[in-house]
mmCIF file of C-alpha atoms in Angstrom:
data_model
loop_
_atom_site.group_PDB
_atom_site.id
_atom_site.type_symbol
_atom_site.label_atom_id
_atom_site.label_comp_id
_atom_site.label_asym_id
_atom_site.label_seq_id
_atom_site.Cartn_x
_atom_site.Cartn_y
_atom_site.Cartn_z
ATOM 1 C CA MET A 1 0.656 -3.507 21.594
ATOM 2 C CA ASP A 2 -0.179 0.192 21.784
ATOM 3 C CA THR A 3 -1.725 1.237 18.469
ATOM 4 C CA ARG A 4 -2.675 4.611 17.053
ATOM 5 C CA PHE A 5 -4.746 5.212 13.934
ATOM 6 C CA LEU A 6 -3.959 8.608 12.437
ATOM 7 C CA SER A 7 -4.649 10.534 9.263
ATOM 8 C CA ILE A 8 -1.682 11.869 7.323
ATOM 9 C CA ALA A 9 -2.332 15.375 8.665
ATOM 10 C CA ASP A 10 -2.380 14.097 12.246
ATOM 11 C CA VAL A 11 1.162 12.697 12.093
ATOM 12 C CA ALA A 12 2.754 15.363 14.259
ATOM 13 C CA GLU A 13 5.843 13.465 15.410
ATOM 14 C CA VAL A 14 8.036 10.723 13.990
ATOM 15 C CA PRO A 15 6.679 7.338 15.075
ATOM 16 C CA SER A 16 8.981 4.448 15.889
ATOM 17 C CA VAL A 17 7.022 2.006 13.733
ATOM 18 C CA ALA A 18 4.547 3.100 11.061
ATOM 19 C CA VAL A 19 2.187 1.091 8.879
ATOM 20 C CA VAL A 20 0.879 3.153 5.977
ATOM 21 C CA VAL A 21 -2.382 1.731 4.638
ATOM 22 C CA ASP A 22 -3.858 2.378 1.204
ATOM 23 C CA VAL A 23 -6.166 -0.411 0.085
ATOM 24 C CA MET A 24 -7.753 1.225 -2.976
ATOM 25 C CA ARG A 25 -5.350 1.299 -4.586
ATOM 26 C CA ALA A 26 -1.736 2.317 -4.025
ATOM 27 C CA TYR A 27 -0.458 -0.550 -1.924
ATOM 28 C CA THR A 28 -2.479 -3.174 -3.709
ATOM 29 C CA VAL A 29 -0.871 -1.911 -6.919
ATOM 30 C CA ALA A 30 2.583 -1.918 -5.309
ATOM 31 C CA ALA A 31 2.156 -5.539 -4.248
ATOM 32 C CA TRP A 32 1.093 -6.488 -7.765
ATOM 33 C CA ALA A 33 4.132 -4.682 -9.164
ATOM 34 C CA PHE A 34 6.408 -6.837 -7.018
ATOM 35 C CA ALA A 35 4.461 -9.940 -8.005
ATOM 36 C CA ARG A 36 5.059 -9.005 -11.643
ATOM 37 C CA GLY A 37 8.802 -8.859 -10.996
ATOM 38 C CA ALA A 38 9.570 -5.263 -10.025
ATOM 39 C CA GLU A 39 12.811 -4.920 -8.061
ATOM 40 C CA LYS A 40 11.852 -1.771 -6.181
ATOM 41 C CA ILE A 41 9.318 1.049 -6.120
ATOM 42 C CA VAL A 42 10.356 4.671 -5.687
ATOM 43 C CA LEU A 43 7.639 6.674 -3.937
ATOM 44 C CA ALA A 44 7.565 10.118 -5.532
ATOM 45 C CA GLY A 45 6.473 13.226 -3.688
ATOM 46 C CA SER A 46 4.879 14.903 -6.710
ATOM 47 C CA LEU A 47 3.987 14.314 -10.320
ATOM 48 C CA ASP A 48 6.857 16.577 -11.350
ATOM 49 C CA GLU A 49 9.298 14.508 -9.291
ATOM 50 C CA ALA A 50 7.971 11.297 -10.839
ATOM 51 C CA LEU A 51 8.440 12.710 -14.349
ATOM 52 C CA ALA A 52 11.910 14.012 -13.493
ATOM 53 C CA LEU A 53 12.940 10.568 -12.233
ATOM 54 C CA LYS A 54 11.525 8.989 -15.370
ATOM 55 C CA SER A 55 13.436 11.495 -17.494
ATOM 56 C CA ARG A 56 16.717 10.622 -15.767
ATOM 57 C CA HIS A 57 15.967 6.896 -15.882
ATOM 58 C CA PRO A 58 14.069 6.143 -19.111
ATOM 59 C CA ASP A 59 13.959 2.416 -18.293
ATOM 60 C CA TRP A 60 11.991 3.048 -15.085
ATOM 61 C CA VAL A 61 8.205 2.565 -15.138
ATOM 62 C CA ALA A 62 6.239 5.599 -13.943
ATOM 63 C CA LEU A 63 2.647 5.301 -12.750
ATOM 64 C CA LYS A 64 0.072 7.666 -11.281
ATOM 65 C CA ASP A 65 -3.535 7.978 -10.197
ATOM 66 C CA GLY A 66 -6.239 8.802 -12.705
ATOM 67 C CA PRO A 67 -6.307 8.428 -16.490
ATOM 68 C CA PRO A 68 -3.212 7.849 -18.639
ATOM 69 C CA ALA A 69 -1.006 10.916 -19.014
ATOM 70 C CA ALA A 70 2.006 11.920 -21.082
ATOM 71 C CA GLY A 71 5.270 10.712 -19.559
ATOM 72 C CA PHE A 72 3.651 7.992 -17.481
ATOM 73 C CA ASP A 73 3.725 4.323 -18.440
ATOM 74 C CA ALA A 74 0.862 3.026 -16.323
ATOM 75 C CA VAL A 75 -1.958 4.013 -13.996
ATOM 76 C CA ASN A 76 -2.659 3.090 -10.394
ATOM 77 C CA SER A 77 -4.874 0.085 -11.144
ATOM 78 C CA PRO A 78 -4.121 -3.494 -10.062
ATOM 79 C CA GLY A 79 -6.344 -4.838 -12.815
ATOM 80 C CA LEU A 80 -4.377 -3.007 -15.479
ATOM 81 C CA LEU A 81 -0.962 -3.526 -13.898
ATOM 82 C CA ARG A 82 -1.265 -7.307 -13.474
ATOM 83 C CA SER A 83 -0.635 -7.901 -17.184
ATOM 84 C CA LEU A 84 2.650 -5.955 -17.289
ATOM 85 C CA ASP A 85 6.053 -7.633 -17.288
ATOM 86 C CA LEU A 86 8.077 -5.720 -14.699
ATOM 87 C CA ASP A 87 10.862 -8.233 -14.244
ATOM 88 C CA GLY A 88 13.864 -6.455 -12.730
ATOM 89 C CA ARG A 89 12.353 -3.022 -13.320
ATOM 90 C CA THR A 90 12.166 -0.011 -11.033
ATOM 91 C CA VAL A 91 8.709 1.525 -10.680
ATOM 92 C CA VAL A 92 8.089 5.174 -9.778
ATOM 93 C CA GLN A 93 4.735 5.565 -8.039
ATOM 94 C CA LYS A 94 2.885 8.788 -7.251
ATOM 95 C CA THR A 95 -0.620 8.601 -5.825
ATOM 96 C CA THR A 96 -3.009 10.978 -4.133
ATOM 97 C CA ALA A 97 -2.788 9.471 -0.650
ATOM 98 C CA GLY A 98 -0.677 6.326 -0.335
ATOM 99 C CA THR A 99 2.685 7.712 -1.358
ATOM 100 C CA VAL A 100 2.007 10.929 0.563
ATOM 101 C CA GLY A 101 1.404 8.895 3.716
ATOM 102 C CA ALA A 102 4.664 6.994 3.394
ATOM 103 C CA LEU A 103 6.662 10.161 2.873
ATOM 104 C CA ALA A 104 5.042 11.684 5.965
ATOM 105 C CA VAL A 105 6.654 8.991 8.159
ATOM 106 C CA LYS A 106 9.873 8.448 6.202
ATOM 107 C CA ASP A 107 12.033 9.035 9.295
ATOM 108 C CA ALA A 108 10.426 6.236 11.332
ATOM 109 C CA SER A 109 12.713 3.339 12.238
ATOM 110 C CA LEU A 110 10.386 0.956 10.386
ATOM 111 C CA VAL A 111 7.884 1.893 7.668
ATOM 112 C CA LEU A 112 5.569 -0.774 6.284
ATOM 113 C CA CYS A 113 3.173 -0.100 3.422
ATOM 114 C CA ALA A 114 0.107 -2.311 3.479
ATOM 115 C CA SER A 115 -3.236 -3.376 2.093
ATOM 116 C CA PHE A 116 -5.349 -6.503 2.438
ATOM 117 C CA VAL A 117 -3.283 -8.419 -0.121
ATOM 118 C CA VAL A 118 -0.258 -8.342 2.226
ATOM 119 C CA ALA A 119 -2.093 -8.103 5.554
ATOM 120 C CA GLU A 120 -0.845 -11.259 7.253
ATOM 121 C CA ALA A 121 2.728 -10.756 6.097
ATOM 122 C CA THR A 122 2.604 -7.227 7.510
ATOM 123 C CA ALA A 123 1.239 -8.515 10.824
ATOM 124 C CA GLY A 124 4.004 -11.122 10.803
ATOM 125 C CA VAL A 125 6.701 -8.456 10.588
ATOM 126 C CA LEU A 126 5.138 -6.584 13.497
ATOM 127 C CA ARG A 127 4.894 -9.767 15.575
ATOM 128 C CA ALA A 128 8.526 -10.627 14.872
ATOM 129 C CA ARG A 129 9.670 -7.128 15.802
ATOM 130 C CA GLY A 130 7.683 -7.113 19.030
ATOM 131 C CA SER A 131 7.124 -3.374 18.966
ATOM 132 C CA ASP A 132 5.324 -1.804 21.915
ATOM 133 C CA GLY A 133 3.817 0.937 19.776
ATOM 134 C CA VAL A 134 2.681 1.076 16.160
ATOM 135 C CA THR A 135 1.199 4.033 14.302
ATOM 136 C CA PHE A 136 -1.176 3.123 11.489
ATOM 137 C CA VAL A 137 -1.485 5.906 8.932
ATOM 138 C CA VAL A 138 -4.969 5.776 7.412
ATOM 139 C CA THR A 139 -4.325 7.566 4.144
ATOM 140 C CA GLY A 140 -7.673 7.893 2.377
ATOM 141 C CA GLU A 141 -10.276 10.611 2.878
ATOM 142 C CA ASP A 142 -8.286 12.505 5.503
ATOM 143 C CA GLY A 143 -8.097 9.414 7.670
ATOM 144 C CA GLN A 144 -11.791 8.546 7.332
ATOM 145 C CA ALA A 145 -11.575 5.981 4.510
ATOM 146 C CA ASP A 146 -13.258 2.904 5.941
ATOM 147 C CA GLU A 147 -11.415 0.491 3.658
ATOM 148 C CA ASP A 148 -8.076 1.757 4.985
ATOM 149 C CA LEU A 149 -9.207 1.918 8.600
ATOM 150 C CA ALA A 150 -10.694 -1.577 8.378
ATOM 151 C CA CYS A 151 -7.451 -2.967 6.982
ATOM 152 C CA ALA A 152 -5.379 -1.177 9.623
ATOM 153 C CA GLN A 153 -7.596 -2.475 12.417
ATOM 154 C CA TYR A 154 -7.481 -5.990 11.012
ATOM 155 C CA ILE A 155 -3.677 -6.015 10.817
ATOM 156 C CA ALA A 156 -3.440 -4.612 14.351
ATOM 157 C CA ARG A 157 -5.726 -7.345 15.660
ATOM 158 C CA ARG A 158 -3.831 -10.086 13.811
ATOM 159 C CA VAL A 159 -0.576 -9.087 15.497
ATOM 160 C CA THR A 160 -1.822 -10.226 18.901
ATOM 161 C CA GLU A 161 -4.933 -12.273 18.078
ATOM 162 C CA THR A 162 -4.073 -14.630 15.226
ATOM 163 C CA GLU A 163 -7.533 -16.187 15.296
ATOM 164 C CA THR A 164 -9.138 -12.914 14.225
ATOM 165 C CA GLY A 165 -11.265 -13.402 11.119
ATOM 166 C CA ALA A 166 -11.297 -10.996 8.195
ATOM 167 C CA ALA A 167 -14.917 -11.188 7.021
ATOM 168 C CA GLU A 168 -16.264 -8.078 8.761
ATOM 169 C CA PHE A 169 -13.204 -5.996 7.879
ATOM 170 C CA LEU A 170 -13.449 -7.005 4.221
ATOM 171 C CA ARG A 171 -17.195 -6.237 4.241
ATOM 172 C CA ARG A 172 -16.479 -2.719 5.432
ATOM 173 C CA ALA A 173 -13.945 -2.253 2.654
ATOM 174 C CA ASP A 174 -16.328 -3.660 0.070
ATOM 175 C CA THR A 175 -19.048 -1.199 1.071
ATOM 176 C CA SER A 176 -16.721 1.786 1.385
ATOM 177 C CA ARG A 177 -17.000 5.013 -0.545
ATOM 178 C CA ALA A 178 -13.814 4.199 -2.454
ATOM 179 C CA ALA A 179 -15.190 0.846 -3.595
ATOM 180 C CA ALA A 180 -18.393 2.508 -4.781
ATOM 181 C CA GLU A 181 -16.481 5.188 -6.695
ATOM 182 C CA LEU A 182 -14.333 2.571 -8.415
ATOM 183 C CA ARG A 183 -17.359 0.502 -9.396
ATOM 184 C CA GLU A 184 -19.311 3.522 -10.623
ATOM 185 C CA GLY A 185 -16.455 4.963 -12.668
ATOM 186 C CA VAL A 186 -16.138 8.104 -10.565
ATOM 187 C CA ARG A 187 -12.399 7.461 -10.364
ATOM 188 C CA LYS A 188 -10.482 7.214 -13.619
ATOM 189 C CA GLY A 189 -7.844 4.759 -14.725
ATOM 190 C CA VAL A 190 -9.907 1.842 -13.442
ATOM 191 C CA HIS A 191 -10.257 -1.819 -14.404
ATOM 192 C CA PRO A 192 -13.536 -3.657 -13.608
ATOM 193 C CA ASP A 193 -11.621 -6.107 -11.399
ATOM 194 C CA ASP A 194 -9.947 -3.457 -9.244
ATOM 195 C CA VAL A 195 -12.226 -3.721 -6.201
ATOM 196 C CA ALA A 196 -12.119 -7.512 -6.160
ATOM 197 C CA LEU A 197 -8.334 -7.479 -6.475
ATOM 198 C CA CYS A 198 -8.062 -5.008 -3.597
ATOM 199 C CA LEU A 199 -10.086 -7.377 -1.399
ATOM 200 C CA GLU A 200 -8.017 -10.518 -2.040
ATOM 201 C CA LEU A 201 -6.873 -11.278 1.473
ATOM 202 C CA ASP A 202 -3.207 -12.353 1.768
ATOM 203 C CA ARG A 203 -2.762 -12.812 -1.962
ATOM 204 C CA PHE A 204 0.991 -12.291 -1.566
ATOM 205 C CA PRO A 205 3.417 -13.800 1.001
ATOM 206 C CA PHE A 206 5.553 -10.704 1.448
ATOM 207 C CA ALA A 207 5.407 -7.470 3.396
ATOM 208 C CA MET A 208 6.548 -4.173 1.897
ATOM 209 C CA VAL A 209 9.174 -2.089 3.706
ATOM 210 C CA ALA A 210 10.018 1.495 2.754
ATOM 211 C CA THR A 211 13.422 3.001 3.520
ATOM 212 C CA VAL A 212 15.312 6.099 2.438
ATOM 213 C CA GLU A 213 17.952 5.264 -0.174
ATOM 214 C CA ASP A 214 20.031 8.077 -1.679
ATOM 215 C CA SER A 215 17.393 10.618 -0.589
ATOM 216 C CA LEU A 216 14.576 8.630 -2.244
ATOM 217 C CA MET A 217 11.837 6.716 -0.403
ATOM 218 C CA VAL A 218 12.153 3.183 -1.772
ATOM 219 C CA LEU A 219 9.723 0.332 -1.243
ATOM 220 C CA ARG A 220 10.884 -3.291 -1.389
ATOM 221 C CA PRO A 221 9.235 -6.651 -0.695
ATOM 222 C CA VAL A 222 10.338 -8.668 2.314
ATOM 223 C CA ALA A 223 9.475 -12.365 2.474
ATOM 224 C CA VAL A 224 7.792 -13.452 5.685
ATOM 225 C CA SER A 225 7.676 -17.025 6.959
ATOM 226 C CA PRO A 226 4.128 -18.245 7.587
ATOM 227 C CA THR A 227 2.956 -18.282 11.194
ATOM 228 C CA VAL A 228 2.921 -21.731 12.722
ATOM 229 C CA GLU A 229 -0.125 -22.070 14.938
ATOM 230 C CA ALA A 230 -0.551 -24.746 17.559
#
């Protein structure tokens, strides 16, 4: 499989298959939202768009990066989100990097949004599709975030080498700048368990596929059958 690892800014053409990676914390949060019952997640392009969607749909749950803010129901923290009942709800998510990355590749034939908590399920979708080329969008720190790059590289390896272990990739994420900033309180809207929750390998058995629905980028979970190894 031909793989490319690009920053958001480096996405110059529409890829056939894109995997958008944001470990800390957008696509860990998204996975938790689905685990808490959310039906779908609308990826907003701006805070104003998120608030406008919330205004038109008062029953939707709007969340953002950083501290709590007027008009938003939640923040981009898996530790804080895991206690919410989102059964049947629509979530509107706007983050600094993760949602931006997905919107940058919205015209790809397949867009997967990923983190360690859905790594194997994501690799399973790619294996089943049998794509020759996959573009991994490393969203954090202008493509330099080691937690995102480590996760992207791990998923890419798992597609063709199912014996690949995760320990070194998880270690890189655990010692990343993002992990340090979350632990030290540099980033706001944080729960003490956020880093640990972001490093829970394959916590959930689904992948997350984003498609354009009525002009909105919508993320939904897709169940993946476990790989049967000889």
